[in-house]
PDB file of C-alpha atoms in Angstrom:
ATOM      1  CA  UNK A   1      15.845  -6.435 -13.414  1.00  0.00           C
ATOM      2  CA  UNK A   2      15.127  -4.136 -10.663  1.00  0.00           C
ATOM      3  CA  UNK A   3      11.590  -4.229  -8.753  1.00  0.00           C
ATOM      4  CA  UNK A   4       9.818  -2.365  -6.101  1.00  0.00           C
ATOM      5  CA  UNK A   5       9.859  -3.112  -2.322  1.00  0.00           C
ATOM      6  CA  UNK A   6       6.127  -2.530  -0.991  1.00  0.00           C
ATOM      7  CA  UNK A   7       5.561  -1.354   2.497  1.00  0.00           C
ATOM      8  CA  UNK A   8       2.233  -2.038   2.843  1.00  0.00           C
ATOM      9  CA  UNK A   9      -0.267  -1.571   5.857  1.00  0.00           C
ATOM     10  CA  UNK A  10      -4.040  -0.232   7.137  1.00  0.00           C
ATOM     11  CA  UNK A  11      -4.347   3.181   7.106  1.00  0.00           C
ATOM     12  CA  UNK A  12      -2.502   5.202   9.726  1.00  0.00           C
ATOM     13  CA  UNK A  13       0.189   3.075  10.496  1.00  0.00           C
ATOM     14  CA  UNK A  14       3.128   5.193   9.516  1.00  0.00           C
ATOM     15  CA  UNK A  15       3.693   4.061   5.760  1.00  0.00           C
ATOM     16  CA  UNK A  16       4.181   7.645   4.549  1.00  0.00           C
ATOM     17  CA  UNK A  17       6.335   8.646   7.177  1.00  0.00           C
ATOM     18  CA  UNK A  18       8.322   5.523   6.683  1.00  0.00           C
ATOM     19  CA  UNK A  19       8.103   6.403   2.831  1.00  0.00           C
ATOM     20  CA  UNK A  20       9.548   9.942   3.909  1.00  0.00           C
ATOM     21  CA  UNK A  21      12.380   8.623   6.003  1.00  0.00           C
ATOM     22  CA  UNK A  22      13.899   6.340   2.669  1.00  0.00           C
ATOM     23  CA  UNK A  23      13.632   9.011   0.844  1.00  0.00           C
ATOM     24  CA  UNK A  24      15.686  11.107   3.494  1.00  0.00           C
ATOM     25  CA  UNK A  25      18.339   8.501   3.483  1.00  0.00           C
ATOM     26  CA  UNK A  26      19.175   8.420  -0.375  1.00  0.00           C
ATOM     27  CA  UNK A  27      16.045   5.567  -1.393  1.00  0.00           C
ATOM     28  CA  UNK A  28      14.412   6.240  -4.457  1.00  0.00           C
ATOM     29  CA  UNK A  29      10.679   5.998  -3.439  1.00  0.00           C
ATOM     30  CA  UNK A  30       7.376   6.167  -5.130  1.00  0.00           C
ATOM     31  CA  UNK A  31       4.497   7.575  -3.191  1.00  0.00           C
ATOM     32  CA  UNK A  32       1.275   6.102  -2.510  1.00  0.00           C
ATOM     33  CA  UNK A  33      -1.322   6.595  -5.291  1.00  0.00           C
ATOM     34  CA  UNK A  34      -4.688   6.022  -3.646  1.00  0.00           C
ATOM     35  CA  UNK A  35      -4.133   8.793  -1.739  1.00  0.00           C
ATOM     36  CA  UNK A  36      -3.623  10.986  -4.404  1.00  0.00           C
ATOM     37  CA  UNK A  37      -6.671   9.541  -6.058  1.00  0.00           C
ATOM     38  CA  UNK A  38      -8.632   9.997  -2.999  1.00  0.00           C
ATOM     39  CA  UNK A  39      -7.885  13.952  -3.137  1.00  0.00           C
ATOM     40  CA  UNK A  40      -8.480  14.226  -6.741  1.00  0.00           C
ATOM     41  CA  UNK A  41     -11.981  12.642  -5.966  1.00  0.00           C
ATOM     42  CA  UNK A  42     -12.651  15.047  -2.962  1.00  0.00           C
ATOM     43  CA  UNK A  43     -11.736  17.743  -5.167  1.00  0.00           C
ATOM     44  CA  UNK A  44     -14.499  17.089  -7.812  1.00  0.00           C
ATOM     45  CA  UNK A  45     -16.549  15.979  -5.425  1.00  0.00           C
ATOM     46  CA  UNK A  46     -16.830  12.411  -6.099  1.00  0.00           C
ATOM     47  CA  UNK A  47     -17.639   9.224  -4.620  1.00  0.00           C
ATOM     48  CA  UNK A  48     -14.894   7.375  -5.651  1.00  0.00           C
ATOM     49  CA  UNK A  49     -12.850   6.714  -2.531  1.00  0.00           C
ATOM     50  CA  UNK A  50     -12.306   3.328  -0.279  1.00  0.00           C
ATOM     51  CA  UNK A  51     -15.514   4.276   1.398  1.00  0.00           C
ATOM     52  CA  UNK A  52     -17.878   5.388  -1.539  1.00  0.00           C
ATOM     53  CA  UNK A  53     -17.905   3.826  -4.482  1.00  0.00           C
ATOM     54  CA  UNK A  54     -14.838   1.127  -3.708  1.00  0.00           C
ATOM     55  CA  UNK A  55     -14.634  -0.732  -7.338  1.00  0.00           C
ATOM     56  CA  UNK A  56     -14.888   2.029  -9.157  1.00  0.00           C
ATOM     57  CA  UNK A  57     -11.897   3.753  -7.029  1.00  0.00           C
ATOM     58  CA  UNK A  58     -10.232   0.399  -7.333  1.00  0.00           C
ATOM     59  CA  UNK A  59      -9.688   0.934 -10.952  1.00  0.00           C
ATOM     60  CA  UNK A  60      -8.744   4.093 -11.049  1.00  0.00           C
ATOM     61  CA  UNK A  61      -5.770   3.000  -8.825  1.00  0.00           C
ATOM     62  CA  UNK A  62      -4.894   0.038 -10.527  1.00  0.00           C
ATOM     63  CA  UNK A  63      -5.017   1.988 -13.768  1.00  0.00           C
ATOM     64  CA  UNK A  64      -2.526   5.117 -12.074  1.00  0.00           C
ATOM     65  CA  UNK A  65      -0.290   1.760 -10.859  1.00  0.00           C
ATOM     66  CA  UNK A  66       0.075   0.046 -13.793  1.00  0.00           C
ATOM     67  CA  UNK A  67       1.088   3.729 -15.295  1.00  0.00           C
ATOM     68  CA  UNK A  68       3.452   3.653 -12.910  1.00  0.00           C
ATOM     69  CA  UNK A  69       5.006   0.574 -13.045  1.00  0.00           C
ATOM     70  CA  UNK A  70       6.243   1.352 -16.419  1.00  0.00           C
ATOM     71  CA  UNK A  71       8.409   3.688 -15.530  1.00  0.00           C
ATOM     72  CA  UNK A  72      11.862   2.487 -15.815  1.00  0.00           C
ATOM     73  CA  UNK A  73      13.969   2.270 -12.720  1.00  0.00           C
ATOM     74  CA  UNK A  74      17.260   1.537 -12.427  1.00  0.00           C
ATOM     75  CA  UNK A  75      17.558  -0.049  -8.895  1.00  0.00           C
ATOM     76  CA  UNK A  76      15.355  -1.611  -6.549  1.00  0.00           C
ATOM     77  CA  UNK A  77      12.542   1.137  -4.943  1.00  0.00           C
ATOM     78  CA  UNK A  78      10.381   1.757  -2.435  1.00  0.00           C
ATOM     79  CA  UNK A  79       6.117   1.790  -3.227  1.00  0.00           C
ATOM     80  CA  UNK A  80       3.783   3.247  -0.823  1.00  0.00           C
ATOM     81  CA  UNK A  81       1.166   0.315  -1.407  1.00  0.00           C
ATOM     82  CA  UNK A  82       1.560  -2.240  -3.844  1.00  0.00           C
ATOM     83  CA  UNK A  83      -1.431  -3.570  -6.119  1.00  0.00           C
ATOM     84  CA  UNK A  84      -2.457  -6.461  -3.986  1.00  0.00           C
ATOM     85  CA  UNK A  85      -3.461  -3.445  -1.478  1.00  0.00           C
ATOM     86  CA  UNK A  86      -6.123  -3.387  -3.961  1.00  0.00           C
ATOM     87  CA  UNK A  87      -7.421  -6.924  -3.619  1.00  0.00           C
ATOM     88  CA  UNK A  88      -7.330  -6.507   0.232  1.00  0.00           C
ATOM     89  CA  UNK A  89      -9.618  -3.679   0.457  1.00  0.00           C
ATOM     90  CA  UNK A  90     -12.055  -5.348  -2.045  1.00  0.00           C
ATOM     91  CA  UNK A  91     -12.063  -7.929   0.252  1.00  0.00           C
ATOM     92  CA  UNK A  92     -12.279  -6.452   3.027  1.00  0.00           C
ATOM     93  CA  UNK A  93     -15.861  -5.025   2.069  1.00  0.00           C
ATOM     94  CA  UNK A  94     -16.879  -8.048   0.320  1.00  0.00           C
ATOM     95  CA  UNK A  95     -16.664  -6.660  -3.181  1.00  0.00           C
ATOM     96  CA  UNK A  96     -15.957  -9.222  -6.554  1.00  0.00           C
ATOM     97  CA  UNK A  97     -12.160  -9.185  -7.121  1.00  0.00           C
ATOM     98  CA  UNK A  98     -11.788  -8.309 -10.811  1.00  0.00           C
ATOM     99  CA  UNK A  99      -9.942 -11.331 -12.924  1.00  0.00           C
ATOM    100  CA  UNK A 100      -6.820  -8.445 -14.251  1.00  0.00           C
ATOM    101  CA  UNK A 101      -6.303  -8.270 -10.445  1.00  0.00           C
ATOM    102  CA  UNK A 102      -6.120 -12.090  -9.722  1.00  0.00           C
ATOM    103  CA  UNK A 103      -4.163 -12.596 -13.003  1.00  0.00           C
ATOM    104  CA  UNK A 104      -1.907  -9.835 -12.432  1.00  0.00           C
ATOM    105  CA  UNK A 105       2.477 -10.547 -12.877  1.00  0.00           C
ATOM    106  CA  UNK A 106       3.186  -9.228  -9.222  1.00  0.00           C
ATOM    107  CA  UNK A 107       6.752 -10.773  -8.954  1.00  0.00           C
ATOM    108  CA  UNK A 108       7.451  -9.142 -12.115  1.00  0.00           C
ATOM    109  CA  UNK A 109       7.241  -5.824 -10.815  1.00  0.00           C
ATOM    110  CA  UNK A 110       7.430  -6.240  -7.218  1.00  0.00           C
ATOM    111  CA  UNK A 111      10.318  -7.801  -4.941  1.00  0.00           C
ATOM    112  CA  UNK A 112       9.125 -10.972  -3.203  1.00  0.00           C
ATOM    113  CA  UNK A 113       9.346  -9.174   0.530  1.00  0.00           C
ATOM    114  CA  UNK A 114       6.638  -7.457   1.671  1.00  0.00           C
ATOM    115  CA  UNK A 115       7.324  -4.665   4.574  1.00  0.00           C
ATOM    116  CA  UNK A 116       3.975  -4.983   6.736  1.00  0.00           C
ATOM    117  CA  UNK A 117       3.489  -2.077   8.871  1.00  0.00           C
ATOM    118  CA  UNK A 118       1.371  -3.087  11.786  1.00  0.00           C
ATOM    119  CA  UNK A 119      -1.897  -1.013  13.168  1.00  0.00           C
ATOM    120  CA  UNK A 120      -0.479   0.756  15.939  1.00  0.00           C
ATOM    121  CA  UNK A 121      -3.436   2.743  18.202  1.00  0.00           C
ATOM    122  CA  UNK A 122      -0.980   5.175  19.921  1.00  0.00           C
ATOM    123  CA  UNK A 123      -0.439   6.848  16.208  1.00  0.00           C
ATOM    124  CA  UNK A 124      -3.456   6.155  14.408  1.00  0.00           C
ATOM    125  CA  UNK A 125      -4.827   9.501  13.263  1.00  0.00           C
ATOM    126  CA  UNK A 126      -8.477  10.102  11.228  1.00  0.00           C
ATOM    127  CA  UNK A 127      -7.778  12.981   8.601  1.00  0.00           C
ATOM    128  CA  UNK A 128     -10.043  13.706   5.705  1.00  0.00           C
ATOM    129  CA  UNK A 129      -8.101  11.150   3.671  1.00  0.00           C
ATOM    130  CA  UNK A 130      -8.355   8.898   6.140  1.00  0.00           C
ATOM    131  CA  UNK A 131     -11.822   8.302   7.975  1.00  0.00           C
ATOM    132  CA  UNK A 132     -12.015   5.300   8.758  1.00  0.00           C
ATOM    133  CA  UNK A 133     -12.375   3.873  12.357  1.00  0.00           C
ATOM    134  CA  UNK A 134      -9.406   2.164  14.005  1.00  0.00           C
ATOM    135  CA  UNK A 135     -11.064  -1.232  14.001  1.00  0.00           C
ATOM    136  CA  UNK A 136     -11.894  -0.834   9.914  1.00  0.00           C
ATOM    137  CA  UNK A 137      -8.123  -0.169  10.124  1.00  0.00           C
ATOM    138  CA  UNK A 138      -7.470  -3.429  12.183  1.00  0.00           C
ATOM    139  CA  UNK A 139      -9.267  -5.512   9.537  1.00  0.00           C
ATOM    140  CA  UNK A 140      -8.251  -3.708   6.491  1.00  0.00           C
ATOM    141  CA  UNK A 141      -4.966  -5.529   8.346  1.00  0.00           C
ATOM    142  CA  UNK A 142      -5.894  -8.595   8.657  1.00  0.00           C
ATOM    143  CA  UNK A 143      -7.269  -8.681   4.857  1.00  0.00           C
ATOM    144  CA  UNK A 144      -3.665  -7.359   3.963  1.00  0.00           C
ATOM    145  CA  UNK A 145      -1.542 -10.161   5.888  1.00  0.00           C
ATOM    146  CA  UNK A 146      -4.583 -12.803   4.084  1.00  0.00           C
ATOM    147  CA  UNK A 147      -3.588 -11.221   0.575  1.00  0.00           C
ATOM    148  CA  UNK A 148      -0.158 -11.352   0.523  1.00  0.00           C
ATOM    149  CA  UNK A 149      -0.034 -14.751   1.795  1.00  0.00           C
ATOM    150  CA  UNK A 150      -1.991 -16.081  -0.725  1.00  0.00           C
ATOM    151  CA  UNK A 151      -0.151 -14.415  -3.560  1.00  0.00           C
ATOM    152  CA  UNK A 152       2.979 -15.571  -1.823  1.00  0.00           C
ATOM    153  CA  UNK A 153       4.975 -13.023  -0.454  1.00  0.00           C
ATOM    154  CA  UNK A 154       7.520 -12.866   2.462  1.00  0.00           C
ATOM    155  CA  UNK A 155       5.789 -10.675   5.027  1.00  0.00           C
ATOM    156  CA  UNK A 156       8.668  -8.297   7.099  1.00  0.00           C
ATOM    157  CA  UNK A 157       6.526  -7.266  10.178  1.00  0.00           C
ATOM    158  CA  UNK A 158       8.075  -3.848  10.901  1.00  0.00           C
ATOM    159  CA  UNK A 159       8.672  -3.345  14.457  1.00  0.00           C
ATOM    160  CA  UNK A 160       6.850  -0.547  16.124  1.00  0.00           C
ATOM    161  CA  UNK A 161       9.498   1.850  17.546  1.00  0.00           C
ATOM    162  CA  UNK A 162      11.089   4.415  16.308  1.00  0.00           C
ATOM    163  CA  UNK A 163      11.056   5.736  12.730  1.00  0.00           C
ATOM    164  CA  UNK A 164      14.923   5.678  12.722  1.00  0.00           C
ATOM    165  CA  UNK A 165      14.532   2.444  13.742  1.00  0.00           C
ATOM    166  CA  UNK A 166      12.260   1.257  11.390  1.00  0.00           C
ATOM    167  CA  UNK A 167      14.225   2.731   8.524  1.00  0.00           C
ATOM    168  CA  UNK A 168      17.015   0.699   9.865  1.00  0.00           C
ATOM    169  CA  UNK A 169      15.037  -2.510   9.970  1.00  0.00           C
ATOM    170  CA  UNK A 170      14.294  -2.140   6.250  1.00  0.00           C
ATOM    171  CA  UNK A 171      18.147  -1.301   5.330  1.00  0.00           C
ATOM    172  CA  UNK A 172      19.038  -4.418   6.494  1.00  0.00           C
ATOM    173  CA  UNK A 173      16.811  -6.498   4.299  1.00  0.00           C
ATOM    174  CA  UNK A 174      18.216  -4.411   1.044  1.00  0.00           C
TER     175      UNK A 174
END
């Protein structure tokens, strides 16, 4: 059955660029839904974002994955952010970690390899979507790494170099 490769990361570490690239070079990708849900929630003007209201946005994104995971694929894909990005921003503020999140299938979904894109301070932009500081970044990180660990996964440590190169780093784990 074919699953979803998650490139994971803080914010601003070139995920959606990465994302981008794939998809450039023939990879069915999805894109990351909790930054669509974060402009939906600027839009109406409400607090639901990783730095308002943090459960709340929480399930709305596990609720828009979960909708998404049932889409059928037909080969192996890239995600933008897998669920147990969820857990490691809960965490990372301290919040409860709701059971459905703890319980949760992630093999069945997701492949067992994790593509970790590190915080990198020479890219690292702030952008309405994404206001938080560089060191919030650095332990949204270490949160992430913590997470995945725990649940399991292989963590791939994407270099920091080129996007080219970094596209090329993935290819040769699929």
């Amino acid at each position: 059955m074919p699953k979803r490769y998650i490139i994971t990361g803080a914010p601003g570490t070139g995920k959606t660029s990465l994302i981008q690239a794939l998809q450039a070079n023939g990879h069915q990708c999805f894109s990351e839904i909790s930054r669509k849900i974060i402009l939906e929630q600027q839009q109406i003007k409400s607090d639901k974002t990783p730095w308002g209201d943090l459960p709340c946005f929480a399930n709305l994104v596990y609720q828009e994955t979960v909708r998404e995971l049932q889409i059928p694929i037909e080969k192996n894909i890239f995600v933008d952010r897998g669920l147990p990005d969820i857990i490691a921003y809960l965490k990372a503020k301290s919040h409860p970690i709701p059971e459905y999140l703890l319980d949760f299938p992630f093999k069945t979904h997701y492949v067992s390899t994790v593509f970790l894109m590190s915080p990198w301070e020479e890219i690292y932009i702030n952008d309405p979507q994404r206001p938080q500081s560089y060191q919030e970044a650095l332990h949204i990180h270490q949160c992430l790494v913590q997470v995945y660990q725990n649940f399991k996964f292989t963590i791939e440590v994407v270099p920091k170099t080129t996007l080219t190169k970094r596209v090329d780093f993935i290819q040769s784990f699929i």
